[in-house]
PDB file of C-alpha atoms in Angstrom:
ATOM      1  CA  SER W   1      72.346-107.641 -40.246  1.00 46.00           C
ATOM      2  CA  ARG W   2      69.824-107.033 -37.488  1.00 49.00           C
ATOM      3  CA  HIS W   3      68.830-103.635 -38.512  1.00 48.00           C
ATOM      4  CA  ARG W   4      67.407-103.419 -42.102  1.00 49.00           C
ATOM      5  CA  ARG W   5      67.729 -99.791 -43.836  1.00 50.00           C
ATOM      6  CA  GLY W   6      64.459 -98.062 -42.983  1.00 46.00           C
ATOM      7  CA  ALA W   7      63.695-100.169 -40.041  1.00 46.00           C
ATOM      8  CA  PHE W   8      63.589 -96.722 -37.858  1.00 47.00           C
ATOM      9  CA  LEU W   9      60.801 -95.516 -39.646  1.00 48.00           C
ATOM     10  CA  PHE W  10      58.379 -98.383 -39.405  1.00 47.00           C
ATOM     11  CA  PRO W  11      59.852-100.700 -36.757  1.00 49.00           C
ATOM     12  CA  ALA W  12      56.829-103.023 -36.589  1.00 49.00           C
ATOM     13  CA  ALA W  13      56.944-103.532 -40.048  1.00 50.00           C
ATOM     14  CA  GLY W  14      60.479-104.908 -39.902  1.00 50.00           C
ATOM     15  CA  GLY W  15      61.857-101.703 -41.746  1.00 50.00           C
ATOM     16  CA  ARG W  16      59.516-102.504 -44.794  1.00 49.00           C
ATOM     17  CA  ARG W  17      59.035 -98.981 -46.576  1.00 48.00           C
ATOM     18  CA  PHE W  18      55.376 -98.174 -46.908  1.00 49.00           C
ATOM     19  CA  LEU W  19      55.043 -94.755 -48.643  1.00 52.00           C
ATOM     20  CA  PHE W  20      57.713 -95.219 -51.046  1.00 52.00           C
ATOM     21  CA  PRO W  21      58.445 -99.123 -51.564  1.00 52.00           C
ATOM     22  CA  ARG W  22      61.573-100.171 -53.142  1.00 54.00           C
ATOM     23  CA  ALA W  23      61.540-101.982 -56.618  1.00 54.00           C
ATOM     24  CA  GLY W  24      59.352-105.128 -56.383  1.00 53.00           C
ATOM     25  CA  GLN W  25      57.889-104.296 -52.906  1.00 48.00           C
ATOM     26  CA  ARG W  26      54.265-103.740 -52.656  1.00 54.00           C
ATOM     27  CA  ALA W  27      53.034-100.863 -50.532  1.00 52.00           C
ATOM     28  CA  GLY W  28      51.517-101.606 -47.273  1.00 53.00           C
ATOM     29  CA  SER W  29      48.055-102.335 -46.981  1.00 54.00           C
ATOM     30  CA  TRP W  30      47.077 -99.452 -44.792  1.00 55.00           C
ATOM     31  CA  PHE W  31      48.156 -96.976 -47.503  1.00 60.00           C
ATOM     32  CA  MET W  32      45.077 -95.640 -49.543  1.00 74.00           C
ATOM     33  CA  SER W  33      42.731 -97.836 -47.340  1.00 81.00           C
ATOM     34  CA  PRO W  34      39.577 -96.376 -45.652  1.00 85.00           C
ATOM     35  CA  GLN W  35      41.468 -96.249 -42.300  1.00 87.00           C
ATOM     36  CA  PHE W  36      44.193 -94.206 -43.953  1.00 86.00           C
ATOM     37  CA  TYR W  37      41.641 -91.629 -45.256  1.00 89.00           C
ATOM     38  CA  LEU W  38      39.667 -91.574 -41.984  1.00 91.00           C
ATOM     39  CA  PHE W  39      42.738 -90.845 -39.968  1.00 93.00           C
ATOM     40  CA  PHE W  40      43.618 -88.030 -42.342  1.00 93.00           C
ATOM     41  CA  HIS W  41      39.945 -86.709 -42.420  1.00 94.00           C
ATOM     42  CA  VAL W  42      39.312 -86.613 -38.816  1.00 95.00           C
ATOM     43  CA  GLY W  43      42.796 -85.619 -37.708  1.00 96.00           C
ATOM     44  CA  SER W  44      42.852 -82.669 -40.258  1.00 96.00           C
ATOM     45  CA  MET W  45      39.379 -81.598 -39.284  1.00 96.00           C
ATOM     46  CA  VAL W  46      40.383 -81.525 -35.491  1.00 97.00           C
ATOM     47  CA  PHE W  47      43.269 -79.531 -36.474  1.00 97.00           C
ATOM     48  CA  LEU W  48      41.400 -77.204 -38.737  1.00 97.00           C
ATOM     49  CA  ILE W  49      38.873 -76.416 -36.143  1.00 96.00           C
ATOM     50  CA  ALA W  50      41.463 -75.772 -33.332  1.00 96.00           C
ATOM     51  CA  THR W  51      43.272 -73.245 -35.664  1.00 95.00           C
ATOM     52  CA  ILE W  52      40.148 -71.322 -36.644  1.00 94.00           C
ATOM     53  CA  ILE W  53      39.201 -71.105 -32.892  1.00 93.00           C
ATOM     54  CA  ALA W  54      42.685 -69.895 -32.272  1.00 91.00           C
ATOM     55  CA  ILE W  55      42.507 -67.377 -34.862  1.00 92.00           C
ATOM     56  CA  LEU W  56      39.127 -66.067 -33.535  1.00 91.00           C
ATOM     57  CA  ALA W  57      40.178 -66.139 -29.982  1.00 89.00           C
ATOM     58  CA  GLY W  58      42.900 -63.802 -30.581  1.00 84.00           C
ATOM     59  CA  ALA W  59      46.037 -65.199 -32.250  1.00 81.00           C
ATOM     60  CA  PRO W  60      48.614 -62.359 -32.837  1.00 85.00           C
ATOM     61  CA  GLU W  61      48.808 -60.611 -36.085  1.00 84.00           C
ATOM     62  CA  SER W  62      52.142 -61.674 -36.742  1.00 86.00           C
ATOM     63  CA  LYS W  63      51.272 -65.189 -37.003  1.00 88.00           C
ATOM     64  CA  ARG W  64      48.532 -64.289 -39.744  1.00 88.00           C
ATOM     65  CA  ARG W  65      50.404 -65.511 -42.723  1.00 91.00           C
ATOM     66  CA  VAL W  66      51.330 -69.047 -41.082  1.00 93.00           C
ATOM     67  CA  LEU W  67      47.954 -69.486 -39.847  1.00 93.00           C
ATOM     68  CA  SER W  68      46.050 -68.573 -42.848  1.00 92.00           C
ATOM     69  CA  ILE W  69      48.361 -70.994 -44.795  1.00 95.00           C
ATOM     70  CA  LEU W  70      47.588 -73.714 -42.229  1.00 96.00           C
ATOM     71  CA  VAL W  71      43.871 -73.129 -42.329  1.00 95.00           C
ATOM     72  CA  GLY W  72      44.134 -73.512 -46.351  1.00 95.00           C
ATOM     73  CA  VAL W  73      46.322 -76.696 -46.308  1.00 97.00           C
ATOM     74  CA  LEU W  74      44.048 -78.122 -43.646  1.00 97.00           C
ATOM     75  CA  THR W  75      40.891 -77.359 -45.450  1.00 97.00           C
ATOM     76  CA  LEU W  76      42.307 -79.039 -48.526  1.00 96.00           C
ATOM     77  CA  LEU W  77      43.421 -82.029 -46.593  1.00 96.00           C
ATOM     78  CA  VAL W  78      39.901 -82.542 -45.246  1.00 96.00           C
ATOM     79  CA  LEU W  79      38.534 -82.172 -48.783  1.00 94.00           C
ATOM     80  CA  VAL W  80      40.918 -84.747 -50.125  1.00 93.00           C
ATOM     81  CA  ALA W  81      40.569 -87.377 -47.296  1.00 93.00           C
ATOM     82  CA  GLY W  82      36.945 -87.041 -47.384  1.00 91.00           C
ATOM     83  CA  PHE W  83      36.738 -87.660 -51.320  1.00 88.00           C
ATOM     84  CA  GLY W  84      39.288 -90.527 -50.865  1.00 87.00           C
ATOM     85  CA  LEU W  85      36.730 -91.968 -48.199  1.00 87.00           C
ATOM     86  CA  ALA W  86      33.968 -91.542 -50.326  1.00 85.00           C
ATOM     87  CA  SER W  87      35.433 -93.089 -53.369  1.00 83.00           C
ATOM     88  CA  SER W  88      37.121 -96.016 -51.406  1.00 79.00           C
ATOM     89  CA  PRO W  89      35.715 -98.980 -52.686  1.00 75.00           C
ATOM     90  CA  LYS W  90      36.115-100.707 -49.222  1.00 76.00           C
ATOM     91  CA  ALA W  91      34.399 -97.883 -47.465  1.00 75.00           C
ATOM     92  CA  LEU W  92      31.540 -96.032 -49.560  1.00 77.00           C
ATOM     93  CA  GLY W  93      32.632 -96.825 -53.069  1.00 77.00           C
ATOM     94  CA  MET W  94      30.909 -93.829 -54.507  1.00 76.00           C
ATOM     95  CA  PRO W  95      33.345 -92.430 -57.098  1.00 68.00           C
ATOM     96  CA  SER W  96      30.865 -89.912 -58.562  1.00 75.00           C
ATOM     97  CA  PRO W  97      29.007 -87.041 -56.723  1.00 77.00           C
ATOM     98  CA  VAL W  98      25.834 -88.064 -58.582  1.00 79.00           C
ATOM     99  CA  GLN W  99      25.745 -91.201 -56.460  1.00 78.00           C
ATOM    100  CA  TRP W 100      26.245 -89.477 -53.230  1.00 82.00           C
ATOM    101  CA  PRO W 101      23.317 -89.645 -50.560  1.00 86.00           C
ATOM    102  CA  VAL W 102      21.839 -86.813 -49.080  1.00 88.00           C
ATOM    103  CA  TRP W 103      24.005 -87.081 -45.786  1.00 90.00           C
ATOM    104  CA  LEU W 104      27.328 -86.790 -47.847  1.00 89.00           C
ATOM    105  CA  TRP W 105      26.048 -83.703 -49.624  1.00 90.00           C
ATOM    106  CA  GLY W 106      25.123 -82.309 -45.986  1.00 93.00           C
ATOM    107  CA  LYS W 107      28.772 -82.975 -44.867  1.00 93.00           C
ATOM    108  CA  PHE W 108      30.063 -81.293 -47.988  1.00 93.00           C
ATOM    109  CA  VAL W 109      27.926 -78.207 -47.328  1.00 95.00           C
ATOM    110  CA  CYS W 110      29.306 -78.151 -43.821  1.00 97.00           C
ATOM    111  CA  TRP W 111      32.702 -78.262 -44.995  1.00 96.00           C
ATOM    112  CA  LEU W 112      32.100 -75.214 -47.298  1.00 97.00           C
ATOM    113  CA  GLY W 113      30.824 -73.324 -44.336  1.00 97.00           C
ATOM    114  CA  ILE W 114      33.712 -74.139 -42.042  1.00 96.00           C
ATOM    115  CA  ALA W 115      36.089 -73.253 -45.011  1.00 95.00           C
ATOM    116  CA  ALA W 116      34.350 -69.898 -45.344  1.00 95.00           C
ATOM    117  CA  ILE W 117      34.584 -69.095 -41.749  1.00 95.00           C
ATOM    118  CA  GLY W 118      38.377 -70.115 -41.801  1.00 93.00           C
ATOM    119  CA  GLY W 119      38.916 -67.664 -44.761  1.00 91.00           C
ATOM    120  CA  MET W 120      37.139 -64.830 -42.809  1.00 92.00           C
ATOM    121  CA  ALA W 121      38.563 -65.691 -39.490  1.00 88.00           C
ATOM    122  CA  PHE W 122      41.312 -62.932 -39.194  1.00 86.00           C
ATOM    123  CA  ARG W 123      38.873 -60.372 -40.744  1.00 87.00           C
ATOM    124  CA  LYS W 124      36.176 -61.105 -38.158  1.00 84.00           C
ATOM    125  CA  ARG W 125      38.070 -61.233 -34.859  1.00 85.00           C
ATOM    126  CA  SER W 126      36.257 -58.235 -33.390  1.00 86.00           C
ATOM    127  CA  SER W 127      33.343 -60.385 -32.658  1.00 89.00           C
ATOM    128  CA  PRO W 128      34.147 -63.900 -32.711  1.00 91.00           C
ATOM    129  CA  ALA W 129      31.275 -65.464 -30.829  1.00 92.00           C
ATOM    130  CA  PRO W 130      28.931 -65.945 -33.639  1.00 94.00           C
ATOM    131  CA  PHE W 131      31.532 -67.472 -35.709  1.00 94.00           C
ATOM    132  CA  ILE W 132      32.860 -69.919 -33.063  1.00 94.00           C
ATOM    133  CA  ALA W 133      29.001 -70.761 -32.566  1.00 95.00           C
ATOM    134  CA  ALA W 134      28.725 -71.413 -36.312  1.00 96.00           C
ATOM    135  CA  VAL W 135      31.814 -73.582 -36.464  1.00 96.00           C
ATOM    136  CA  VAL W 136      30.578 -75.645 -33.635  1.00 96.00           C
ATOM    137  CA  ILE W 137      26.935 -75.656 -35.018  1.00 97.00           C
ATOM    138  CA  LEU W 138      28.412 -77.042 -38.495  1.00 97.00           C
ATOM    139  CA  VAL W 139      30.758 -79.527 -36.834  1.00 97.00           C
ATOM    140  CA  LEU W 140      27.864 -81.012 -34.816  1.00 97.00           C
ATOM    141  CA  LEU W 141      25.579 -80.990 -38.038  1.00 96.00           C
ATOM    142  CA  ALA W 142      28.306 -82.840 -40.034  1.00 95.00           C
ATOM    143  CA  LEU W 143      28.565 -85.458 -37.162  1.00 95.00           C
ATOM    144  CA  PHE W 144      24.807 -85.916 -37.244  1.00 95.00           C
ATOM    145  CA  PHE W 145      24.952 -86.413 -40.966  1.00 93.00           C
ATOM    146  CA  VAL W 146      27.784 -89.036 -40.547  1.00 91.00           C
ATOM    147  CA  TYR W 147      26.276 -91.207 -37.654  1.00 91.00           C
ATOM    148  CA  VAL W 148      22.297 -90.638 -38.172  1.00 92.00           C
ATOM    149  CA  LYS W 149      22.440 -90.584 -42.093  1.00 88.00           C
ATOM    150  CA  PRO W 150      19.191 -88.839 -42.566  1.00 87.00           C
ATOM    151  CA  MET W 151      17.228 -89.530 -45.864  1.00 79.00           C
ATOM    152  CA  GLY W 152      18.934 -92.759 -46.814  1.00 70.00           C
ATOM    153  CA  GLY W 153      22.337 -93.759 -46.181  1.00 64.00           C
TER     154      GLY W 153
END
């Protein structure tokens, strides 16, 4: 028939199932590739920053639980995708933190700072300006580490 089972999920792939392939079918080449990790790393970071700033800008108290869970999940996604990208042989190929260059440690420290601000966001809404400034500075510092790669990279 013209429409195979699963074609509506991935029409460009002719209906091939990527995430959960059928028996004897190989998963798509994009899955677990550096592009896959990069997409989830950057995408979840954008949503994490937007969520933290929304909380600091005065999200209603009724949404506290949902937004706190969202910050936690997005923080974990940023971390997992970042580790996947760092350990991917086609990207950085550094499976052990002992082999990480200084710029990658710098990004990890920026992630810790953003995660800490995300955890404190609802408690510090009375004076959001320093925390929003800190998030912006940490993001810019992380971008500096990625693109300039100071001290070897």
